[in-house]
XYZ file of N, CA and C in Angstrom:
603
model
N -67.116 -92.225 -11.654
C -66.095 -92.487 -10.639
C -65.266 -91.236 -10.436
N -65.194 -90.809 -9.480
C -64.211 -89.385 -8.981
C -62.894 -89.699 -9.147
N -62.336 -88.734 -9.784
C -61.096 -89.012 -10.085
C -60.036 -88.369 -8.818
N -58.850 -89.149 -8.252
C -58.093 -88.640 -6.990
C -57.303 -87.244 -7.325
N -56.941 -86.422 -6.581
C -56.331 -85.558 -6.741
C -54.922 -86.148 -6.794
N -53.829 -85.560 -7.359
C -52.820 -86.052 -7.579
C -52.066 -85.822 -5.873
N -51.105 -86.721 -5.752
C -50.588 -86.733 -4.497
C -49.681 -85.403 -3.939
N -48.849 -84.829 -5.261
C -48.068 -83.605 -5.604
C -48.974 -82.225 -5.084
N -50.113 -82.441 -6.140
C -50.900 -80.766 -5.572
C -51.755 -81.182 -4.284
N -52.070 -82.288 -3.718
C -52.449 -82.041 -2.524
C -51.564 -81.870 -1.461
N -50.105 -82.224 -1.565
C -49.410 -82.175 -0.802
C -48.700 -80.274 -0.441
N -48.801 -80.259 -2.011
C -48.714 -78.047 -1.888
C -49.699 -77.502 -1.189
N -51.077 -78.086 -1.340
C -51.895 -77.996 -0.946
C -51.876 -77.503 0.962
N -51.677 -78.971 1.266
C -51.447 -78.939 2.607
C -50.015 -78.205 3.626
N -48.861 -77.864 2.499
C -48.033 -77.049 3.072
C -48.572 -75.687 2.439
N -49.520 -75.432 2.254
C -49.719 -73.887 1.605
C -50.486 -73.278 3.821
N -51.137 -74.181 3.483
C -52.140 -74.279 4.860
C -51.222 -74.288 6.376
N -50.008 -74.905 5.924
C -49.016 -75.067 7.440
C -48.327 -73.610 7.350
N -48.168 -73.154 6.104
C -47.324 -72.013 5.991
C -48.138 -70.846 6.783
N -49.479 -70.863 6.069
C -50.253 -69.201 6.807
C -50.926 -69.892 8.009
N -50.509 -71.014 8.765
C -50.792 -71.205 10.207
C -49.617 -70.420 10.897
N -48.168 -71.246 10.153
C -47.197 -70.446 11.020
C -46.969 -69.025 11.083
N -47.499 -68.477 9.868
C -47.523 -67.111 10.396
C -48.231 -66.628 11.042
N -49.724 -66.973 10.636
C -50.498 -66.299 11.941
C -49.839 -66.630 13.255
N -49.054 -67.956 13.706
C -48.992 -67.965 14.984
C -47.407 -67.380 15.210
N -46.975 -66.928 14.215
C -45.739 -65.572 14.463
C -45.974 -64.297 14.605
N -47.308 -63.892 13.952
C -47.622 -62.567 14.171
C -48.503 -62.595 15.698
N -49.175 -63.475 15.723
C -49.748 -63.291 17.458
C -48.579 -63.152 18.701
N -47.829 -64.034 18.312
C -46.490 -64.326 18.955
C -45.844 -63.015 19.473
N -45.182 -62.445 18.321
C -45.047 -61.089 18.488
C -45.748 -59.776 18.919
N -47.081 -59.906 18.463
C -48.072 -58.704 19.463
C -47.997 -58.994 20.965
N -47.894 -60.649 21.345
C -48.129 -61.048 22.415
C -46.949 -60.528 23.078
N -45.748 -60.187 22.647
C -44.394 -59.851 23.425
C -44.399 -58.526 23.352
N -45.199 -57.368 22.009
C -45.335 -56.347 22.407
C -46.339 -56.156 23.547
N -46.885 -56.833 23.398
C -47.767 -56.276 24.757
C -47.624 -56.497 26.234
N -46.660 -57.823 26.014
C -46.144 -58.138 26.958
C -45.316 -57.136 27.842
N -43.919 -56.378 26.737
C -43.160 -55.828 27.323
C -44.036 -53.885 27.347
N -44.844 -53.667 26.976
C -45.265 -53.000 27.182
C -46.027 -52.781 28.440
N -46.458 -54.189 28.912
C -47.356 -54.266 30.333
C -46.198 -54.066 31.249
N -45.190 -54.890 30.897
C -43.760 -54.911 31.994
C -43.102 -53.756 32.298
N -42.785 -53.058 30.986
C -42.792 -51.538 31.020
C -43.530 -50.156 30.875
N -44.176 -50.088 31.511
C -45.133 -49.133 30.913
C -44.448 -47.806 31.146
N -43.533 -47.588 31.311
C -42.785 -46.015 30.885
C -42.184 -45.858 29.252
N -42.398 -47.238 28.999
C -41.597 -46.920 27.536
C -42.116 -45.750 26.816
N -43.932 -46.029 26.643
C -44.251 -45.139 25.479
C -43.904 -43.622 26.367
N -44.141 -43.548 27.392
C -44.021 -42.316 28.201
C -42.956 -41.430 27.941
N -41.320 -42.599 27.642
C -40.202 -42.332 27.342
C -39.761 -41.595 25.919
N -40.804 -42.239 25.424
C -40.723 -42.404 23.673
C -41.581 -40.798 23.443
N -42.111 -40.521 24.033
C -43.031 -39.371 24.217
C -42.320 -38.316 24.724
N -41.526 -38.250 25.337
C -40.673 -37.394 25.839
C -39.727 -37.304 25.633
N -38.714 -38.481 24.661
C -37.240 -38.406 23.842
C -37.914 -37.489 21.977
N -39.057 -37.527 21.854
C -39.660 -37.224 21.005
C -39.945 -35.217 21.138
N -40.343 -35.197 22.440
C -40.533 -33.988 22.723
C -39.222 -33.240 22.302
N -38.114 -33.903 23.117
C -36.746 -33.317 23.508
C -36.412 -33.014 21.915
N -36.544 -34.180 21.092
C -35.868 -33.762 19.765
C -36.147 -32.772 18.794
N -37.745 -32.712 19.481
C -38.289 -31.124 18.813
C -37.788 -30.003 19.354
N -37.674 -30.140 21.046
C -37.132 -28.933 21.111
C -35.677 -28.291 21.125
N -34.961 -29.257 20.847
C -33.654 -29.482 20.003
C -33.670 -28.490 18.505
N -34.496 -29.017 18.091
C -34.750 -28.419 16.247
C -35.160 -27.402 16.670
N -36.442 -27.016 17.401
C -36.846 -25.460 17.359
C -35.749 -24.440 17.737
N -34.476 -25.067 18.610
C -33.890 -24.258 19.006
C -32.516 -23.687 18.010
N -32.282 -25.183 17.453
C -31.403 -24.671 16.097
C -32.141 -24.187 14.981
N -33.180 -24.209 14.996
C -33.771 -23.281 13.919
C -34.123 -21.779 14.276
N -33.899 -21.436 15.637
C -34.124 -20.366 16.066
C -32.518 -19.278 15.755
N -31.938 -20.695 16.293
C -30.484 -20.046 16.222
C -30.130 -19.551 14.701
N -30.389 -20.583 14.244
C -30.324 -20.352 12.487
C -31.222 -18.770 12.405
N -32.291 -18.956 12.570
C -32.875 -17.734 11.990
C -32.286 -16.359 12.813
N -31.226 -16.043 13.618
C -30.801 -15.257 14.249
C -29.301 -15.358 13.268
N -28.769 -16.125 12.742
C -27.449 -15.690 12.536
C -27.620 -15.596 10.822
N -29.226 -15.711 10.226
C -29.072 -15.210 8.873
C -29.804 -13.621 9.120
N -30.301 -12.977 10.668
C -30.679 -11.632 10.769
C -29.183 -10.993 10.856
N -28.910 -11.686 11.255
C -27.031 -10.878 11.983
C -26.529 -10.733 10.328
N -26.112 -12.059 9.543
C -25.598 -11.863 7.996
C -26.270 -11.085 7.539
N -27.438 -10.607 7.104
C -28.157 -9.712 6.632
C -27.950 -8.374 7.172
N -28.078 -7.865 8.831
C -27.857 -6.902 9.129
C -26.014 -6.244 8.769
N -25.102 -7.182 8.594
C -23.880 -6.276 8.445
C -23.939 -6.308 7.051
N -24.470 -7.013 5.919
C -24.581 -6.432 4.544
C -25.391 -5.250 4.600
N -26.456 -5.152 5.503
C -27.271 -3.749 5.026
C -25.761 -2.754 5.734
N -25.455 -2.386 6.509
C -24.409 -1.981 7.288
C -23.113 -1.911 6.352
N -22.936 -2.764 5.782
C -21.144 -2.705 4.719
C -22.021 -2.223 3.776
N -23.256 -2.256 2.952
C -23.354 -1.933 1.592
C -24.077 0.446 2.003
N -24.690 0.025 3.271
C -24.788 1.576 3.718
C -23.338 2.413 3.993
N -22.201 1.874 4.200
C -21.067 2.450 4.461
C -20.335 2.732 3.266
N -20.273 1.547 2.426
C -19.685 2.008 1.099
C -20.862 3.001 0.144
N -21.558 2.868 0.038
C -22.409 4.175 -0.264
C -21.775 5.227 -0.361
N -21.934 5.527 1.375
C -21.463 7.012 2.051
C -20.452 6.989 2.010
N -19.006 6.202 1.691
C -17.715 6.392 1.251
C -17.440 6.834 -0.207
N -17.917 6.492 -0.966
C -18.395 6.609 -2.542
C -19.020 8.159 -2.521
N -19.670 8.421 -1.462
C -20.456 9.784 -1.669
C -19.210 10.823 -1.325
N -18.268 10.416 -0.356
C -17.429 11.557 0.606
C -16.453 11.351 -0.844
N -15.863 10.579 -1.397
C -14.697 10.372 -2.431
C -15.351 11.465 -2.991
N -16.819 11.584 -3.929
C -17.001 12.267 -5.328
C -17.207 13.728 -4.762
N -17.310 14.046 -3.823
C -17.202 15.177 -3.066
C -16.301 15.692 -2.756
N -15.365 15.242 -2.590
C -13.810 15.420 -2.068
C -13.194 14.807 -2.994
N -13.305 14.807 -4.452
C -11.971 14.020 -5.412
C -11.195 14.743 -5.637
N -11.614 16.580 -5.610
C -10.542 17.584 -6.400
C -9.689 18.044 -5.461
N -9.728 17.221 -3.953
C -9.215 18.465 -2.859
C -7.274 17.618 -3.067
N -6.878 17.090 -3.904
C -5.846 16.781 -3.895
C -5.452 17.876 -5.136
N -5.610 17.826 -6.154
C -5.702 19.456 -6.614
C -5.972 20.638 -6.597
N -6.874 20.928 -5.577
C -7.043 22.436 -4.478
C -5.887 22.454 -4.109
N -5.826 21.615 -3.344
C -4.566 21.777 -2.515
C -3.191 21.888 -3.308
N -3.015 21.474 -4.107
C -1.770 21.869 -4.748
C -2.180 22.939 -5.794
N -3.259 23.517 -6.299
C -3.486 25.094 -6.485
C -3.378 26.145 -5.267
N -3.250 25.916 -4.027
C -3.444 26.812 -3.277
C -1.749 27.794 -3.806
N -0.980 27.374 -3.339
C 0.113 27.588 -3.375
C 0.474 28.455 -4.677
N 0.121 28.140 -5.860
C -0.417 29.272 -6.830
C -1.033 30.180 -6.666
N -2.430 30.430 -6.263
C -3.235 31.184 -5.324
C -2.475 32.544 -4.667
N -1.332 31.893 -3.361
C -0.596 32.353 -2.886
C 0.567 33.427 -3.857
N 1.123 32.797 -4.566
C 1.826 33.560 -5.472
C 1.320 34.768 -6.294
N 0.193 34.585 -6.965
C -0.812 35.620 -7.749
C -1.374 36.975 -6.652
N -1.278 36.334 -5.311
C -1.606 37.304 -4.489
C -0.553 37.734 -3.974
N 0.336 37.603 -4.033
C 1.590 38.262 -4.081
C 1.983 39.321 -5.208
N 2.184 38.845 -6.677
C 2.641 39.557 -7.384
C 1.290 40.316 -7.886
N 0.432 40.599 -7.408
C -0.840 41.578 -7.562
C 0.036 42.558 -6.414
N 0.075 41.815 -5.333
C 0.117 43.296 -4.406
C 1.690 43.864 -4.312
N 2.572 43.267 -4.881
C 3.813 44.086 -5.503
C 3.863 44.577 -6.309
N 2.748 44.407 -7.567
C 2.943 45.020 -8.870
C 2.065 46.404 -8.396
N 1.270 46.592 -7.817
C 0.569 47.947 -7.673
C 1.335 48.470 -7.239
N 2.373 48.429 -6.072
C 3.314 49.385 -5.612
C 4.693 49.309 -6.431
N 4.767 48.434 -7.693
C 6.406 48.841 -8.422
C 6.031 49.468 -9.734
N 7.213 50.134 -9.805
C 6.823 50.955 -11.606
C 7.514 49.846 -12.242
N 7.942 48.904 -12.469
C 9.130 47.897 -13.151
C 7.797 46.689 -13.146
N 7.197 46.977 -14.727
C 6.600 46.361 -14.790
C 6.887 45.055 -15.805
N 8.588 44.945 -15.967
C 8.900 43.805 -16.577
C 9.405 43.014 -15.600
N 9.509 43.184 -14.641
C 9.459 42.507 -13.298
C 8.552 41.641 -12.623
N 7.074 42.566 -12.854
C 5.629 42.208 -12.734
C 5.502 40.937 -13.780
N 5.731 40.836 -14.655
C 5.088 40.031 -15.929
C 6.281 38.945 -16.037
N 7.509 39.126 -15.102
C 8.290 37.788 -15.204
C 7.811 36.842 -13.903
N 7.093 38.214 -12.715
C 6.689 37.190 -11.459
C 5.040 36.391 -12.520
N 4.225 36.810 -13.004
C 3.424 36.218 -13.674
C 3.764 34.965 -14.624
N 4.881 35.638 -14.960
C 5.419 34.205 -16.267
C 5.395 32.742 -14.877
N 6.295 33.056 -14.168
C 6.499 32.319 -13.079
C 5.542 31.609 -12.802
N 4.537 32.324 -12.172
C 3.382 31.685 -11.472
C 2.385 31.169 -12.382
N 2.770 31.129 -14.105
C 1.663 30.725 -14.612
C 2.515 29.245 -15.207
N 4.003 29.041 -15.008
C 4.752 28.033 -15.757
C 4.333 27.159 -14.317
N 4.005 27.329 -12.711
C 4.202 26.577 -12.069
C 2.576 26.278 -11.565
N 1.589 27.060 -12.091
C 0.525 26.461 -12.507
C -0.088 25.546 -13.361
N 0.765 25.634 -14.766
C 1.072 24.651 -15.596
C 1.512 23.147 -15.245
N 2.536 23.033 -14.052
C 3.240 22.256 -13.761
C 1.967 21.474 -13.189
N 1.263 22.078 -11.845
C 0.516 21.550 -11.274
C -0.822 20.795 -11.809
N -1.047 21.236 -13.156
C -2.445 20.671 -13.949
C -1.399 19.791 -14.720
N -0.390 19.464 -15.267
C 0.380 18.697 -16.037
C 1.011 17.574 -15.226
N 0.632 17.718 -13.843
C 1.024 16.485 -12.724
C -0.765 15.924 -12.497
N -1.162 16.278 -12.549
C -2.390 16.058 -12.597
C -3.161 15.134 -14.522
N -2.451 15.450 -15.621
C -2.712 14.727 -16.385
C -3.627 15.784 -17.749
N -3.366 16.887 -17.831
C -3.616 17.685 -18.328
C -2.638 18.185 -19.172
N -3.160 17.950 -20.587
C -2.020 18.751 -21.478
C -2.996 19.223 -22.511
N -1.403 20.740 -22.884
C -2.324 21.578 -24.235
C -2.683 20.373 -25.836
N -3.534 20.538 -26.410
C -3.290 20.367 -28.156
C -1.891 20.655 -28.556
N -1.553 19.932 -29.595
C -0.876 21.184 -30.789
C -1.923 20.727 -31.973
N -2.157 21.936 -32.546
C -3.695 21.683 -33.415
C -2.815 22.251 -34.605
N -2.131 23.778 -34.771
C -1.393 24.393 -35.947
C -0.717 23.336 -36.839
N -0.903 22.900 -37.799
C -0.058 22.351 -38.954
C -0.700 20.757 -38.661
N -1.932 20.287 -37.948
C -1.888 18.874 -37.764
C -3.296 19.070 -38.646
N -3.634 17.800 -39.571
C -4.966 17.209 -40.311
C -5.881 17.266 -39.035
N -6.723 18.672 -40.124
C -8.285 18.640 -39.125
C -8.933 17.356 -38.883
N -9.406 17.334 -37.608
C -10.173 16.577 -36.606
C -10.938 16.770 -36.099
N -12.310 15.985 -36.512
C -13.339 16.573 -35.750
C -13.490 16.379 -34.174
N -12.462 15.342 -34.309
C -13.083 14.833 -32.496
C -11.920 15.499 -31.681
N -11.155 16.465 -32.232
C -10.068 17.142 -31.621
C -10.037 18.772 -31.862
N -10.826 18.716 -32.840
C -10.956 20.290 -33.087
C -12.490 20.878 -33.674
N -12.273 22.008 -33.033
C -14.058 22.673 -33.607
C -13.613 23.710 -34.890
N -13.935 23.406 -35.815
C -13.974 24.138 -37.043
C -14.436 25.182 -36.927
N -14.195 26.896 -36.860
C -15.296 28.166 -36.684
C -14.959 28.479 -38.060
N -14.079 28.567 -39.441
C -13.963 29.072 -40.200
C -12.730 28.751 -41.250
N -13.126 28.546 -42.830
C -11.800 28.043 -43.578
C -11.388 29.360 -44.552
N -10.388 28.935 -44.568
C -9.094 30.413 -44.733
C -8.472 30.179 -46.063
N -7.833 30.368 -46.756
C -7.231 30.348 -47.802
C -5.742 30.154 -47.169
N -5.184 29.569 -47.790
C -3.245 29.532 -47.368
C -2.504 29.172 -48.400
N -1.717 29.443 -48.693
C -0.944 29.350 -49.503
C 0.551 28.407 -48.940
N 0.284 28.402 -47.789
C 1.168 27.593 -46.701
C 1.071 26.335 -46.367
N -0.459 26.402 -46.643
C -0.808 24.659 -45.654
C -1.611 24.225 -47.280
N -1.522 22.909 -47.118
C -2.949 22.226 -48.009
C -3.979 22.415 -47.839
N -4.768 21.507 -48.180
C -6.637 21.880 -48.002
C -6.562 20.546 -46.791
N -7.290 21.181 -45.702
C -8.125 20.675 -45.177
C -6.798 20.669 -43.273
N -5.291 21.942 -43.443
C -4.831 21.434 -42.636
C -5.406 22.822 -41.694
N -5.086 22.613 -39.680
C -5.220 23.424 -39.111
C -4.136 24.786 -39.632
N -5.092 26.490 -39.993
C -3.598 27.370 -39.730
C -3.659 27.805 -38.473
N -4.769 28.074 -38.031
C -4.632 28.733 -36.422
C -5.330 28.292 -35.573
N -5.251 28.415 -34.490
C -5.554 27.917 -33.128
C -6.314 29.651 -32.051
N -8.002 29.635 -32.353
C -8.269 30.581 -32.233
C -8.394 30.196 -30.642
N -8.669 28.879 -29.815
C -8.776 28.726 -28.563
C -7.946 27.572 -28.649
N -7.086 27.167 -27.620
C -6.424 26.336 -27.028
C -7.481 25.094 -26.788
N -7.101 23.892 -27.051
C -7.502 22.737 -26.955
C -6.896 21.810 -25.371
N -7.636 21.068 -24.620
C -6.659 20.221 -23.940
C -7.281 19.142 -23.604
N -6.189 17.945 -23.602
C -6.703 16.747 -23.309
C -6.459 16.105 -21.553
N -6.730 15.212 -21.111
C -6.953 15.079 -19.765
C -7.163 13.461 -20.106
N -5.164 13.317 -19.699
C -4.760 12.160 -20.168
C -4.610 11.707 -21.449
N -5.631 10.718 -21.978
C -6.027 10.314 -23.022
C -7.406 11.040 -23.521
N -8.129 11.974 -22.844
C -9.632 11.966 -23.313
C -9.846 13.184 -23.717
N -10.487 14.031 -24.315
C -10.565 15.205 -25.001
C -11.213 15.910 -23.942
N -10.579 17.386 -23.369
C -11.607 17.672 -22.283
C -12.167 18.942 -22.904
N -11.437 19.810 -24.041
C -12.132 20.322 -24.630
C -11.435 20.629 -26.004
N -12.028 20.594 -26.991
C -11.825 20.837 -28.518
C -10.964 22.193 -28.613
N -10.008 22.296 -29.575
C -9.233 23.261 -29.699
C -10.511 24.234 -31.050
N -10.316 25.360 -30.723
C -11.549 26.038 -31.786
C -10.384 26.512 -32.906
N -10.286 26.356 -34.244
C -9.622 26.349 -34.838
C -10.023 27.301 -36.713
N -9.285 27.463 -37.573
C -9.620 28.178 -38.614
C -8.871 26.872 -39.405
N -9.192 26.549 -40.382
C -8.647 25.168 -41.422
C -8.936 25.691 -42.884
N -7.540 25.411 -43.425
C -7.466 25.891 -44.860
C -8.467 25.409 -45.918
N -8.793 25.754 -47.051
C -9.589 25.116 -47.857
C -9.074 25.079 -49.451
């Protein structure tokens, strides 16, 4: 004897079957109105084809623009980094002419007391216009950042003084400067040249 299906799963059964009717007849439904309004309108896709065009050539054109204003940014960096260059080049070329120029004026003086001292016999005259022009040459490298050593009586240094020879003294200890055979000078803070020196032993 066949046994009945229960009333429950045939009844899922039969709404399983109403369910994918109604969709198939929702999805026909809907092609049927696309096609519908597509027959009614037939400029749409035409439209859609040509709002499509427009938006490309929208983009090509801001991307054109774009690629023109990163040639322009690029061209004034090559342009600012070529200028500071050649500003950097004219500075290291021209750094000393602010000290030329305030040597000239010394210059001037030395050529003076040259061509007075050949025509005077008063040659302690001569050697006070020299004192002169060598205290206001001084001035001008000492505005500039230039000063002598004092090396005599200070603990030898190698990074301040060049050792040529040690002396006996009876004056100084072992190891201090007695003489100062060349003048030393610094330039500012930095050693611009070693004082050459004799150091006791």
């Amino acid at each position: 004897m066949k046994k009945k299906e229960p009333v429950k799963d045939q009844m899922n059964s039969n709404l399983g079957e109403d369910s994918n009717v109604t969709d198939n007849m929702y999805q026909e439904q809907t092609e049927q109105e696309l096609q519908n309004e597509v027959e009614e309108n037939p400029a749409t896709e035409e439209q859609t084809i040509e709002d499509a065009s427009a938006e490309v050539e929208k983009l090509r054109l801001e991307n054109e623009e774009s690629q023109q204003r990163v040639l322009r940014v690029q061209a004034d960096y090559d342009n600012f980094r070529r200028r500071t260059v050649k500003e950097k080049e004219e500075l290291a070329k021209y750094a000393s002419s602010v000290l030329i120029t305030q040597l000239i004026p010394v210059i001037d003086n030395f050529e003076r007391a040259l061509a007075t001292g050949s025509d005077s016999t008063d040659n302690s005259a001569f050697v006070k216009g020299v004192e002169m022009i060598f205290r206001q040459l001084e001035d001008v490298l000492g505005s500039e950042g230039l000063k002598p050593m004092k090396s005599v009586g200070e603990p030898f240094n190698p990074e301040y003084h060049q050792a040529i020879m040690q002396v006996e003294s009876d004056e100084y200890e072992e190891g201090i400067v007695v003489e100062e055979v060349q003048k030393g000078y610094l330039l500012k803070d930095k050693v611009l040249r070693p004082a050459m020196v004799k150091v006791s032993q």
